[in-house]
C-alpha cells in the first residue's frame, strides 16, 4: 500500500531538477468503505465509500490546487490493465498539472490544504503518483 511519498522519493523528484511544468499521474484504488480511523474529526456521521471520501477530498483540494496555478487536466475511470498485471486494477486515474515542482510542493505543504488530506487517506486502499515532464514526440526523418 502506497499513500504518501517517502523522503527518498522527495529527494529523487528534487534531484531531477525539472524546469517548467510537471504533470502528476495519479492512479487510485478505493476502499470499499472509507476508513477514518486516523482522522476521526473528518469522519461523516454515517459510513461512506472510498469513492465518496475521495470526492470530499477533491472538493476540499481544488481551491488550493487552483491557487497555486495547478489544474486537473484529466479524470478517468480505471479498471484492469490491458498490458500489465492481470489482477491489478485502478479505480480512478487523474492527471494534475502544476507550473513547476516548486508550485507542487507549495500546494502539497499548504497548512489549510493538509487539514483535509485525511479524506484522501480514508478513501484509498492504494495509490501511485508519477511525476511526468512533457517532451517532444520523437519523429523519424524520412
Short mmCIF file of N, CA, C and O in Angstrom, two decimals:
data_model
loop_
_atom_site.label_atom_id
_atom_site.label_comp_id
_atom_site.label_asym_id
_atom_site.label_seq_id
_atom_site.Cartn_x
_atom_site.Cartn_y
_atom_site.Cartn_z
N UNK A 1 0.85 -1.18 0.00
CA UNK A 1 0.00 0.00 0.00
C UNK A 1 0.89 1.24 0.00
O UNK A 1 1.82 1.34 0.79
N UNK A 2 0.63 2.15 -0.90
CA UNK A 2 1.38 3.40 -1.00
C UNK A 2 0.39 4.55 -1.00
O UNK A 2 -0.47 4.63 -1.88
N UNK A 3 0.52 5.44 -0.01
CA UNK A 3 -0.37 6.60 0.06
C UNK A 3 0.38 7.92 0.04
O UNK A 3 -0.14 8.92 -0.43
N UNK A 4 1.59 7.94 0.57
CA UNK A 4 2.36 9.18 0.69
C UNK A 4 3.80 8.94 0.25
O UNK A 4 4.31 7.83 0.36
N UNK A 5 4.47 9.98 -0.24
CA UNK A 5 5.88 9.81 -0.63
C UNK A 5 6.76 9.62 0.60
O UNK A 5 6.45 10.12 1.68
N UNK A 6 7.85 8.90 0.40
CA UNK A 6 8.85 8.82 1.47
C UNK A 6 9.95 9.83 1.17
O UNK A 6 9.97 10.46 0.11
N UNK A 7 10.86 10.00 2.11
CA UNK A 7 11.92 11.01 1.96
C UNK A 7 12.76 10.77 0.71
O UNK A 7 13.15 11.71 0.03
N UNK A 8 13.06 9.52 0.42
CA UNK A 8 13.86 9.21 -0.76
C UNK A 8 13.16 9.62 -2.04
O UNK A 8 13.78 10.17 -2.96
N UNK A 9 11.86 9.40 -2.12
CA UNK A 9 11.11 9.80 -3.32
C UNK A 9 11.09 11.31 -3.49
O UNK A 9 11.17 11.82 -4.61
N UNK A 10 10.99 12.04 -2.38
CA UNK A 10 11.05 13.51 -2.45
C UNK A 10 12.41 13.95 -2.96
O UNK A 10 12.52 14.80 -3.86
N UNK A 11 13.48 13.35 -2.42
CA UNK A 11 14.83 13.69 -2.88
C UNK A 11 15.01 13.40 -4.37
O UNK A 11 15.61 14.20 -5.10
N UNK A 12 14.47 12.28 -4.82
CA UNK A 12 14.59 11.94 -6.25
C UNK A 12 13.88 12.95 -7.14
O UNK A 12 14.40 13.33 -8.19
N UNK A 13 12.70 13.38 -6.73
CA UNK A 13 11.99 14.38 -7.53
C UNK A 13 12.77 15.68 -7.58
O UNK A 13 12.95 16.28 -8.65
N UNK A 14 13.27 16.12 -6.46
CA UNK A 14 14.06 17.36 -6.42
C UNK A 14 15.32 17.22 -7.27
O UNK A 14 15.68 18.14 -8.02
N UNK A 15 15.97 16.06 -7.20
CA UNK A 15 17.22 15.83 -7.94
C UNK A 15 17.00 15.83 -9.46
O UNK A 15 17.94 16.09 -10.22
N UNK A 16 15.78 15.57 -9.90
CA UNK A 16 15.50 15.61 -11.34
C UNK A 16 15.66 17.02 -11.91
O UNK A 16 15.82 17.19 -13.11
N UNK A 17 15.58 18.02 -11.02
CA UNK A 17 15.75 19.41 -11.43
C UNK A 17 14.85 19.78 -12.60
O UNK A 17 15.29 20.38 -13.59
N UNK A 18 13.59 19.41 -12.47
CA UNK A 18 12.60 19.68 -13.51
C UNK A 18 12.44 21.19 -13.66
O UNK A 18 12.20 21.90 -12.68
N UNK A 19 12.55 21.68 -14.88
CA UNK A 19 12.34 23.08 -15.19
C UNK A 19 11.01 23.21 -15.92
O UNK A 19 10.78 22.55 -16.91
N UNK A 20 10.13 24.03 -15.39
CA UNK A 20 8.84 24.22 -16.05
C UNK A 20 7.78 23.28 -15.53
O UNK A 20 7.91 22.69 -14.45
N UNK A 21 6.71 23.13 -16.32
CA UNK A 21 5.54 22.37 -15.86
C UNK A 21 5.85 20.90 -15.56
O UNK A 21 6.72 20.29 -16.18
N UNK A 22 5.09 20.38 -14.61
CA UNK A 22 5.15 18.96 -14.27
C UNK A 22 3.71 18.47 -14.16
O UNK A 22 2.84 19.17 -13.65
N UNK A 23 3.46 17.29 -14.71
CA UNK A 23 2.14 16.67 -14.59
C UNK A 23 2.27 15.45 -13.68
O UNK A 23 3.25 14.71 -13.76
N UNK A 24 1.29 15.28 -12.82
CA UNK A 24 1.30 14.17 -11.88
C UNK A 24 0.24 13.16 -12.30
O UNK A 24 -0.96 13.48 -12.32
N UNK A 25 0.68 11.96 -12.66
CA UNK A 25 -0.23 10.87 -12.98
C UNK A 25 -0.61 10.19 -11.67
O UNK A 25 0.25 9.63 -10.98
N UNK A 26 -1.87 10.29 -11.30
CA UNK A 26 -2.41 9.69 -10.07
C UNK A 26 -3.21 8.45 -10.44
O UNK A 26 -4.15 8.52 -11.23
N UNK A 27 -2.83 7.31 -9.87
CA UNK A 27 -3.58 6.07 -10.06
C UNK A 27 -4.11 5.67 -8.68
O UNK A 27 -3.32 5.52 -7.73
N UNK A 28 -5.42 5.52 -8.57
CA UNK A 28 -6.07 5.38 -7.27
C UNK A 28 -6.92 4.12 -7.19
O UNK A 28 -7.69 3.82 -8.11
N UNK A 29 -6.80 3.42 -6.07
CA UNK A 29 -7.67 2.28 -5.77
C UNK A 29 -8.39 2.61 -4.46
O UNK A 29 -7.76 2.88 -3.45
N UNK A 30 -9.72 2.60 -4.51
CA UNK A 30 -10.53 2.99 -3.36
C UNK A 30 -10.82 1.82 -2.43
O UNK A 30 -10.95 0.67 -2.86
N UNK A 31 -10.99 2.16 -1.17
CA UNK A 31 -11.52 1.21 -0.19
C UNK A 31 -13.01 1.04 -0.47
O UNK A 31 -13.67 1.98 -0.92
N UNK A 32 -13.53 -0.10 -0.15
CA UNK A 32 -14.98 -0.32 -0.26
C UNK A 32 -15.71 0.66 0.66
O UNK A 32 -16.66 1.33 0.26
N UNK A 33 -15.25 0.75 1.91
CA UNK A 33 -15.78 1.68 2.90
C UNK A 33 -14.61 2.53 3.39
O UNK A 33 -13.57 1.99 3.79
N UNK A 34 -14.75 3.83 3.34
CA UNK A 34 -13.68 4.74 3.78
C UNK A 34 -13.34 4.47 5.24
O UNK A 34 -14.21 4.21 6.06
N UNK A 35 -12.05 4.56 5.54
CA UNK A 35 -11.57 4.34 6.92
C UNK A 35 -11.04 5.65 7.50
O UNK A 35 -9.96 6.11 7.13
N UNK A 36 -11.81 6.23 8.39
CA UNK A 36 -11.43 7.49 9.03
C UNK A 36 -10.76 7.24 10.38
O UNK A 36 -10.71 8.14 11.21
N UNK A 37 -10.21 6.06 10.60
CA UNK A 37 -9.61 5.74 11.91
C UNK A 37 -8.46 6.68 12.27
O UNK A 37 -8.27 6.99 13.44
N UNK A 38 -7.71 7.16 11.29
CA UNK A 38 -6.61 8.09 11.56
C UNK A 38 -7.05 9.55 11.58
O UNK A 38 -6.28 10.42 11.98
N UNK A 39 -8.27 9.82 11.13
CA UNK A 39 -8.78 11.19 11.05
C UNK A 39 -10.24 11.23 11.51
O UNK A 39 -11.12 11.65 10.74
N UNK A 40 -10.52 10.83 12.75
CA UNK A 40 -11.93 10.77 13.20
C UNK A 40 -12.64 12.12 13.15
O UNK A 40 -13.86 12.17 12.98
N UNK A 41 -11.89 13.20 13.23
CA UNK A 41 -12.51 14.53 13.20
C UNK A 41 -13.12 14.85 11.84
O UNK A 41 -13.96 15.73 11.73
N UNK A 42 -12.69 14.16 10.79
CA UNK A 42 -13.22 14.38 9.44
C UNK A 42 -14.33 13.40 9.07
O UNK A 42 -14.98 13.56 8.04
N UNK A 43 -14.53 12.38 9.89
CA UNK A 43 -15.47 11.31 9.55
C UNK A 43 -16.90 11.83 9.44
O UNK A 43 -17.38 12.55 10.31
N UNK A 44 -17.59 11.43 8.38
CA UNK A 44 -19.01 11.75 8.26
C UNK A 44 -19.81 11.01 9.34
O UNK A 44 -19.31 10.06 9.95
N UNK A 45 -21.04 11.42 9.54
CA UNK A 45 -21.89 10.79 10.56
C UNK A 45 -22.17 9.32 10.24
O UNK A 45 -22.30 8.51 11.16
N UNK A 46 -22.29 9.00 8.97
CA UNK A 46 -22.56 7.63 8.53
C UNK A 46 -21.39 7.15 7.67
O UNK A 46 -20.74 7.96 7.01
N UNK A 47 -21.11 5.83 7.65
CA UNK A 47 -20.05 5.32 6.77
C UNK A 47 -20.31 5.69 5.31
O UNK A 47 -21.46 5.73 4.87
N UNK A 48 -19.23 5.96 4.59
CA UNK A 48 -19.31 6.27 3.16
C UNK A 48 -18.28 5.42 2.41
O UNK A 48 -17.35 4.89 3.01
N UNK A 49 -18.44 5.34 1.12
CA UNK A 49 -17.49 4.59 0.29
C UNK A 49 -16.18 5.35 0.17
O UNK A 49 -16.12 6.58 0.39
N UNK A 50 -15.14 4.63 -0.23
CA UNK A 50 -13.88 5.29 -0.52
C UNK A 50 -14.02 6.31 -1.64
O UNK A 50 -13.44 7.38 -1.60
N UNK A 51 -14.83 5.98 -2.63
CA UNK A 51 -15.07 6.89 -3.74
C UNK A 51 -15.70 8.20 -3.26
O UNK A 51 -15.29 9.30 -3.67
N UNK A 52 -16.68 8.11 -2.37
CA UNK A 52 -17.32 9.32 -1.83
C UNK A 52 -16.34 10.13 -0.98
O UNK A 52 -16.33 11.37 -1.03
N UNK A 53 -15.51 9.44 -0.21
CA UNK A 53 -14.50 10.14 0.60
C UNK A 53 -13.52 10.88 -0.30
O UNK A 53 -13.10 12.00 0.00
N UNK A 54 -13.17 10.29 -1.45
CA UNK A 54 -12.27 10.96 -2.38
C UNK A 54 -12.94 12.18 -3.00
O UNK A 54 -12.28 13.20 -3.23
N UNK A 55 -14.23 12.11 -3.24
CA UNK A 55 -14.96 13.29 -3.72
C UNK A 55 -14.87 14.42 -2.70
O UNK A 55 -14.69 15.60 -3.07
N UNK A 56 -14.98 14.10 -1.40
CA UNK A 56 -14.84 15.12 -0.36
C UNK A 56 -13.43 15.72 -0.39
O UNK A 56 -13.25 16.93 -0.25
N UNK A 57 -12.44 14.86 -0.59
CA UNK A 57 -11.05 15.33 -0.70
C UNK A 57 -10.90 16.28 -1.88
O UNK A 57 -10.29 17.35 -1.75
N UNK A 58 -11.46 15.92 -3.03
CA UNK A 58 -11.32 16.78 -4.21
C UNK A 58 -12.01 18.12 -4.02
O UNK A 58 -11.47 19.16 -4.42
N UNK A 59 -13.19 18.12 -3.43
CA UNK A 59 -13.89 19.39 -3.17
C UNK A 59 -13.05 20.29 -2.27
O UNK A 59 -12.99 21.50 -2.48
N UNK A 60 -12.42 19.69 -1.27
CA UNK A 60 -11.57 20.46 -0.36
C UNK A 60 -10.30 20.94 -1.08
O UNK A 60 -9.84 22.06 -0.86
N UNK A 61 -9.74 20.11 -1.93
CA UNK A 61 -8.42 20.33 -2.52
C UNK A 61 -8.39 21.32 -3.68
O UNK A 61 -7.44 22.10 -3.83
N UNK A 62 -9.41 21.31 -4.52
CA UNK A 62 -9.36 22.11 -5.76
C UNK A 62 -9.04 23.58 -5.55
O UNK A 62 -8.23 24.13 -6.30
N UNK A 63 -9.62 24.27 -4.57
CA UNK A 63 -9.25 25.68 -4.41
C UNK A 63 -7.75 25.89 -4.14
O UNK A 63 -7.16 26.85 -4.64
N UNK A 64 -7.13 24.99 -3.40
CA UNK A 64 -5.70 25.12 -3.10
C UNK A 64 -4.86 24.80 -4.33
O UNK A 64 -3.86 25.46 -4.58
N UNK A 65 -5.29 23.82 -5.10
CA UNK A 65 -4.59 23.48 -6.34
C UNK A 65 -4.65 24.66 -7.31
O UNK A 65 -3.62 25.08 -7.86
N UNK A 66 -5.84 25.21 -7.50
CA UNK A 66 -6.01 26.33 -8.43
C UNK A 66 -5.24 27.56 -7.97
O UNK A 66 -4.67 28.29 -8.79
N UNK A 67 -5.19 27.80 -6.67
CA UNK A 67 -4.48 28.96 -6.13
C UNK A 67 -2.98 28.92 -6.39
O UNK A 67 -2.33 29.96 -6.42
N UNK A 68 -2.43 27.72 -6.59
CA UNK A 68 -1.00 27.60 -6.87
C UNK A 68 -0.73 27.43 -8.36
O UNK A 68 0.36 27.05 -8.76
N UNK A 69 -1.74 27.70 -9.20
CA UNK A 69 -1.57 27.62 -10.64
C UNK A 69 -1.76 26.24 -11.21
O UNK A 69 -1.53 26.03 -12.40
N UNK A 70 -2.20 25.30 -10.41
CA UNK A 70 -2.41 23.93 -10.87
C UNK A 70 -3.76 23.75 -11.52
O UNK A 70 -4.63 24.61 -11.44
N UNK A 71 -3.93 22.60 -12.14
CA UNK A 71 -5.20 22.26 -12.79
C UNK A 71 -5.32 20.75 -12.92
O UNK A 71 -4.32 20.06 -13.10
N UNK A 72 -6.55 20.27 -12.84
CA UNK A 72 -6.82 18.87 -13.14
C UNK A 72 -7.05 18.80 -14.64
O UNK A 72 -7.99 19.40 -15.16
N UNK A 73 -6.18 18.09 -15.34
CA UNK A 73 -6.27 18.04 -16.80
C UNK A 73 -7.02 16.83 -17.31
O UNK A 73 -7.52 16.85 -18.44
N UNK A 74 -7.10 15.78 -16.52
CA UNK A 74 -7.79 14.57 -16.96
C UNK A 74 -8.27 13.80 -15.75
O UNK A 74 -7.55 13.67 -14.76
N UNK A 75 -9.49 13.29 -15.83
CA UNK A 75 -10.03 12.36 -14.83
C UNK A 75 -10.67 11.23 -15.61
O UNK A 75 -11.46 11.47 -16.54
N UNK A 76 -10.31 10.00 -15.27
CA UNK A 76 -10.87 8.87 -15.99
C UNK A 76 -11.11 7.68 -15.10
O UNK A 76 -10.35 7.43 -14.16
N UNK A 77 -12.18 6.97 -15.39
CA UNK A 77 -12.47 5.74 -14.67
C UNK A 77 -11.47 4.69 -15.13
O UNK A 77 -11.23 4.52 -16.32
N UNK A 78 -10.88 4.00 -14.18
CA UNK A 78 -9.88 2.99 -14.49
C UNK A 78 -10.49 1.62 -14.69
O UNK A 78 -11.63 1.49 -15.11
N UNK A 79 -9.72 0.62 -14.34
CA UNK A 79 -10.12 -0.77 -14.47
C UNK A 79 -8.88 -1.63 -14.42
O UNK A 79 -7.86 -1.24 -13.86
N UNK A 80 -8.98 -2.80 -15.03
CA UNK A 80 -7.84 -3.70 -15.08
C UNK A 80 -6.95 -3.34 -16.26
O UNK A 80 -7.42 -2.80 -17.27
N UNK A 81 -5.67 -3.67 -16.14
CA UNK A 81 -4.72 -3.39 -17.22
C UNK A 81 -5.05 -4.16 -18.48
O UNK A 81 -5.54 -5.29 -18.43
N UNK A 82 -4.76 -3.57 -19.59
CA UNK A 82 -4.75 -4.26 -20.88
C UNK A 82 -3.38 -4.92 -21.04
O UNK A 82 -3.27 -6.04 -21.51
N UNK A 83 -2.34 -4.19 -20.65
CA UNK A 83 -0.97 -4.72 -20.57
C UNK A 83 -0.50 -4.44 -19.15
O UNK A 83 -0.40 -3.27 -18.74
N UNK A 84 -0.23 -5.47 -18.41
CA UNK A 84 0.20 -5.32 -17.02
C UNK A 84 -0.30 -6.48 -16.19
O UNK A 84 -0.89 -7.43 -16.72
N UNK A 85 -0.09 -6.40 -14.89
CA UNK A 85 -0.53 -7.50 -14.01
C UNK A 85 -2.04 -7.74 -14.13
O UNK A 85 -2.84 -6.82 -14.00
N UNK A 86 -2.42 -9.00 -14.38
CA UNK A 86 -3.82 -9.35 -14.63
C UNK A 86 -4.72 -9.09 -13.43
O UNK A 86 -5.92 -8.85 -13.60
N UNK A 87 -4.17 -9.12 -12.23
CA UNK A 87 -5.01 -8.96 -11.03
C UNK A 87 -4.96 -7.55 -10.44
O UNK A 87 -5.51 -7.30 -9.39
N UNK A 88 -4.30 -6.61 -11.13
CA UNK A 88 -4.17 -5.26 -10.60
C UNK A 88 -5.12 -4.32 -11.33
O UNK A 88 -5.17 -4.32 -12.56
N UNK A 89 -5.87 -3.53 -10.55
CA UNK A 89 -6.80 -2.57 -11.14
C UNK A 89 -6.63 -1.23 -10.43
O UNK A 89 -6.20 -1.16 -9.29
N UNK A 90 -7.03 -0.18 -11.14
CA UNK A 90 -7.06 1.17 -10.58
C UNK A 90 -8.45 1.72 -10.85
O UNK A 90 -8.95 1.64 -11.96
N UNK A 91 -9.08 2.28 -9.81
CA UNK A 91 -10.45 2.75 -9.94
C UNK A 91 -10.56 4.10 -10.64
O UNK A 91 -11.51 4.34 -11.38
N UNK A 92 -9.60 4.97 -10.39
CA UNK A 92 -9.66 6.32 -10.95
C UNK A 92 -8.24 6.75 -11.29
O UNK A 92 -7.29 6.44 -10.56
N UNK A 93 -8.11 7.45 -12.41
CA UNK A 93 -6.82 7.98 -12.84
C UNK A 93 -7.00 9.47 -13.08
O UNK A 93 -7.98 9.90 -13.69
N UNK A 94 -6.06 10.26 -12.56
CA UNK A 94 -6.09 11.70 -12.76
C UNK A 94 -4.73 12.16 -13.27
O UNK A 94 -3.70 11.58 -12.90
N UNK A 95 -4.74 13.20 -14.07
CA UNK A 95 -3.50 13.90 -14.41
C UNK A 95 -3.68 15.33 -13.92
O UNK A 95 -4.64 16.02 -14.30
N UNK A 96 -2.80 15.73 -13.02
CA UNK A 96 -2.85 17.06 -12.43
C UNK A 96 -1.58 17.79 -12.84
O UNK A 96 -0.47 17.27 -12.71
N UNK A 97 -1.75 18.99 -13.38
CA UNK A 97 -0.60 19.79 -13.84
C UNK A 97 -0.29 20.90 -12.85
O UNK A 97 -1.20 21.53 -12.31
N UNK A 98 0.98 21.11 -12.65
CA UNK A 98 1.47 22.26 -11.89
C UNK A 98 2.48 23.00 -12.76
O UNK A 98 3.14 22.38 -13.61
N UNK A 99 2.61 24.29 -12.55
CA UNK A 99 3.54 25.08 -13.35
C UNK A 99 4.99 24.75 -13.07
O UNK A 99 5.87 25.01 -13.89
N UNK A 100 5.27 24.18 -11.89
CA UNK A 100 6.64 23.82 -11.53
C UNK A 100 6.59 22.86 -10.34
O UNK A 100 5.57 22.75 -9.66
N UNK A 101 7.71 22.21 -10.10
CA UNK A 101 7.83 21.35 -8.92
C UNK A 101 7.70 22.20 -7.66
O UNK A 101 7.08 21.78 -6.68
N UNK A 102 8.24 23.41 -7.68
CA UNK A 102 8.13 24.31 -6.53
C UNK A 102 6.67 24.62 -6.23
O UNK A 102 6.24 24.63 -5.07
N UNK A 103 5.87 24.87 -7.28
CA UNK A 103 4.44 25.11 -7.09
C UNK A 103 3.75 23.87 -6.53
O UNK A 103 2.85 23.97 -5.69
N UNK A 104 4.16 22.69 -7.00
CA UNK A 104 3.59 21.45 -6.47
C UNK A 104 3.87 21.34 -4.97
O UNK A 104 2.97 21.06 -4.19
N UNK A 105 5.11 21.57 -4.57
CA UNK A 105 5.44 21.47 -3.14
C UNK A 105 4.76 22.56 -2.32
O UNK A 105 4.36 22.32 -1.18
N UNK A 106 4.57 23.74 -2.91
CA UNK A 106 3.84 24.80 -2.23
C UNK A 106 2.40 24.36 -1.96
O UNK A 106 1.87 24.54 -0.85
N UNK A 107 1.77 23.78 -2.96
CA UNK A 107 0.42 23.25 -2.81
C UNK A 107 0.39 22.14 -1.76
O UNK A 107 -0.42 22.17 -0.83
N UNK A 108 1.28 21.16 -1.90
CA UNK A 108 1.24 19.96 -1.06
C UNK A 108 1.61 20.23 0.40
O UNK A 108 1.30 19.41 1.26
N UNK A 109 2.23 21.36 0.67
CA UNK A 109 2.62 21.67 2.05
C UNK A 109 1.75 22.76 2.68
O UNK A 109 2.00 23.15 3.82
N UNK A 110 0.73 23.22 1.97
CA UNK A 110 -0.16 24.25 2.49
C UNK A 110 -0.91 23.73 3.71
O UNK A 110 -1.59 22.70 3.64
N UNK A 111 -0.81 24.43 4.82
CA UNK A 111 -1.41 24.00 6.10
C UNK A 111 -2.92 23.79 5.96
O UNK A 111 -3.46 22.81 6.46
N UNK A 112 -3.60 24.71 5.28
CA UNK A 112 -5.05 24.58 5.13
C UNK A 112 -5.43 23.42 4.22
O UNK A 112 -6.43 22.74 4.47
N UNK A 113 -4.64 23.18 3.17
CA UNK A 113 -4.87 22.00 2.33
C UNK A 113 -4.72 20.73 3.17
O UNK A 113 -5.54 19.82 3.08
N UNK A 114 -3.68 20.67 3.97
CA UNK A 114 -3.38 19.46 4.75
C UNK A 114 -4.49 19.13 5.75
O UNK A 114 -4.64 17.97 6.14
N UNK A 115 -5.30 20.11 6.12
CA UNK A 115 -6.41 19.85 7.05
C UNK A 115 -7.45 18.90 6.45
O UNK A 115 -8.21 18.29 7.20
N UNK A 116 -7.50 18.76 5.15
CA UNK A 116 -8.48 17.89 4.51
C UNK A 116 -7.90 16.63 3.90
O UNK A 116 -8.63 15.81 3.35
N UNK A 117 -6.58 16.45 4.00
CA UNK A 117 -5.93 15.31 3.36
C UNK A 117 -6.38 13.97 3.96
O UNK A 117 -6.27 12.93 3.32
N UNK A 118 -6.95 14.01 5.15
CA UNK A 118 -7.47 12.79 5.78
C UNK A 118 -8.57 12.14 4.97
O UNK A 118 -8.75 10.91 5.04
N UNK A 119 -9.31 12.91 4.17
CA UNK A 119 -10.32 12.32 3.29
C UNK A 119 -9.66 11.42 2.26
O UNK A 119 -10.16 10.34 1.94
N UNK A 120 -8.50 11.85 1.74
CA UNK A 120 -7.75 11.04 0.77
C UNK A 120 -7.27 9.76 1.43
O UNK A 120 -7.43 8.67 0.88
N UNK A 121 -6.69 9.89 2.60
CA UNK A 121 -6.19 8.72 3.33
C UNK A 121 -7.32 7.74 3.63
O UNK A 121 -7.17 6.53 3.47
N UNK A 122 -8.47 8.27 4.04
CA UNK A 122 -9.62 7.43 4.34
C UNK A 122 -10.14 6.71 3.10
O UNK A 122 -10.61 5.58 3.17
N UNK A 123 -10.03 7.37 1.97
CA UNK A 123 -10.59 6.86 0.71
C UNK A 123 -9.79 5.73 0.09
O UNK A 123 -10.36 4.81 -0.50
N UNK A 124 -8.47 5.80 0.20
CA UNK A 124 -7.61 4.97 -0.64
C UNK A 124 -7.14 3.68 0.01
O UNK A 124 -6.68 3.67 1.16
N UNK A 125 -7.20 2.62 -0.78
CA UNK A 125 -6.58 1.35 -0.41
C UNK A 125 -5.14 1.31 -0.92
O UNK A 125 -4.28 0.69 -0.32
N UNK A 126 -4.89 2.03 -2.03
CA UNK A 126 -3.55 2.06 -2.62
C UNK A 126 -3.52 3.18 -3.65
O UNK A 126 -4.56 3.61 -4.15
N UNK A 127 -2.32 3.65 -3.96
CA UNK A 127 -2.20 4.70 -4.98
C UNK A 127 -0.79 4.70 -5.55
O UNK A 127 0.13 4.14 -4.97
N UNK A 128 -0.66 5.37 -6.68
CA UNK A 128 0.63 5.65 -7.29
C UNK A 128 0.58 7.10 -7.76
O UNK A 128 -0.46 7.58 -8.20
N UNK A 129 1.72 7.78 -7.67
CA UNK A 129 1.83 9.16 -8.14
C UNK A 129 3.14 9.26 -8.92
O UNK A 129 4.21 9.11 -8.34
N UNK A 130 3.02 9.47 -10.22
CA UNK A 130 4.19 9.50 -11.09
C UNK A 130 4.34 10.89 -11.71
O UNK A 130 3.48 11.32 -12.48
N UNK A 131 5.41 11.62 -11.35
CA UNK A 131 5.66 12.92 -11.97
C UNK A 131 6.08 12.73 -13.44
O UNK A 131 6.95 11.93 -13.74
N UNK A 132 5.44 13.49 -14.32
CA UNK A 132 5.71 13.42 -15.75
C UNK A 132 6.16 14.77 -16.26
O UNK A 132 5.60 15.79 -15.88
N UNK A 133 7.14 14.78 -17.15
CA UNK A 133 7.63 16.00 -17.76
C UNK A 133 7.45 15.86 -19.27
O UNK A 133 7.92 14.89 -19.87
N UNK A 134 6.76 16.81 -19.88
CA UNK A 134 6.48 16.78 -21.30
C UNK A 134 7.77 16.82 -22.11
O UNK A 134 8.73 17.50 -21.74
N UNK A 135 7.75 16.09 -23.20
CA UNK A 135 8.87 16.15 -24.14
C UNK A 135 8.32 16.01 -25.55
O UNK A 135 7.20 15.53 -25.73
N UNK A 136 9.06 16.45 -26.55
CA UNK A 136 8.57 16.35 -27.93
C UNK A 136 8.37 14.90 -28.35
O UNK A 136 9.08 14.00 -27.88
N UNK A 137 7.41 14.68 -29.22
CA UNK A 137 7.19 13.36 -29.77
C UNK A 137 8.34 13.06 -30.74
O UNK A 137 8.64 13.88 -31.63
N UNK A 138 9.00 11.90 -30.56
CA UNK A 138 10.10 11.59 -31.49
C UNK A 138 9.55 11.30 -32.89
O UNK A 138 8.61 10.54 -33.05
N UNK A 139 10.09 12.00 -33.86
CA UNK A 139 9.64 11.83 -35.24
C UNK A 139 10.89 11.47 -36.06
O UNK A 139 11.89 12.19 -36.03
N UNK A 140 10.78 10.36 -36.76
CA UNK A 140 11.92 9.98 -37.61
C UNK A 140 11.87 10.74 -38.92
O UNK A 140 10.80 11.05 -39.43
N UNK A 141 13.03 11.03 -39.42
CA UNK A 141 13.09 11.73 -40.70
C UNK A 141 13.06 10.70 -41.82
O UNK A 141 13.74 9.68 -41.77
N UNK A 142 12.24 10.97 -42.82
CA UNK A 142 12.10 10.02 -43.95
C UNK A 142 12.87 10.50 -45.13
O UNK A 142 13.08 11.60 -45.41
#
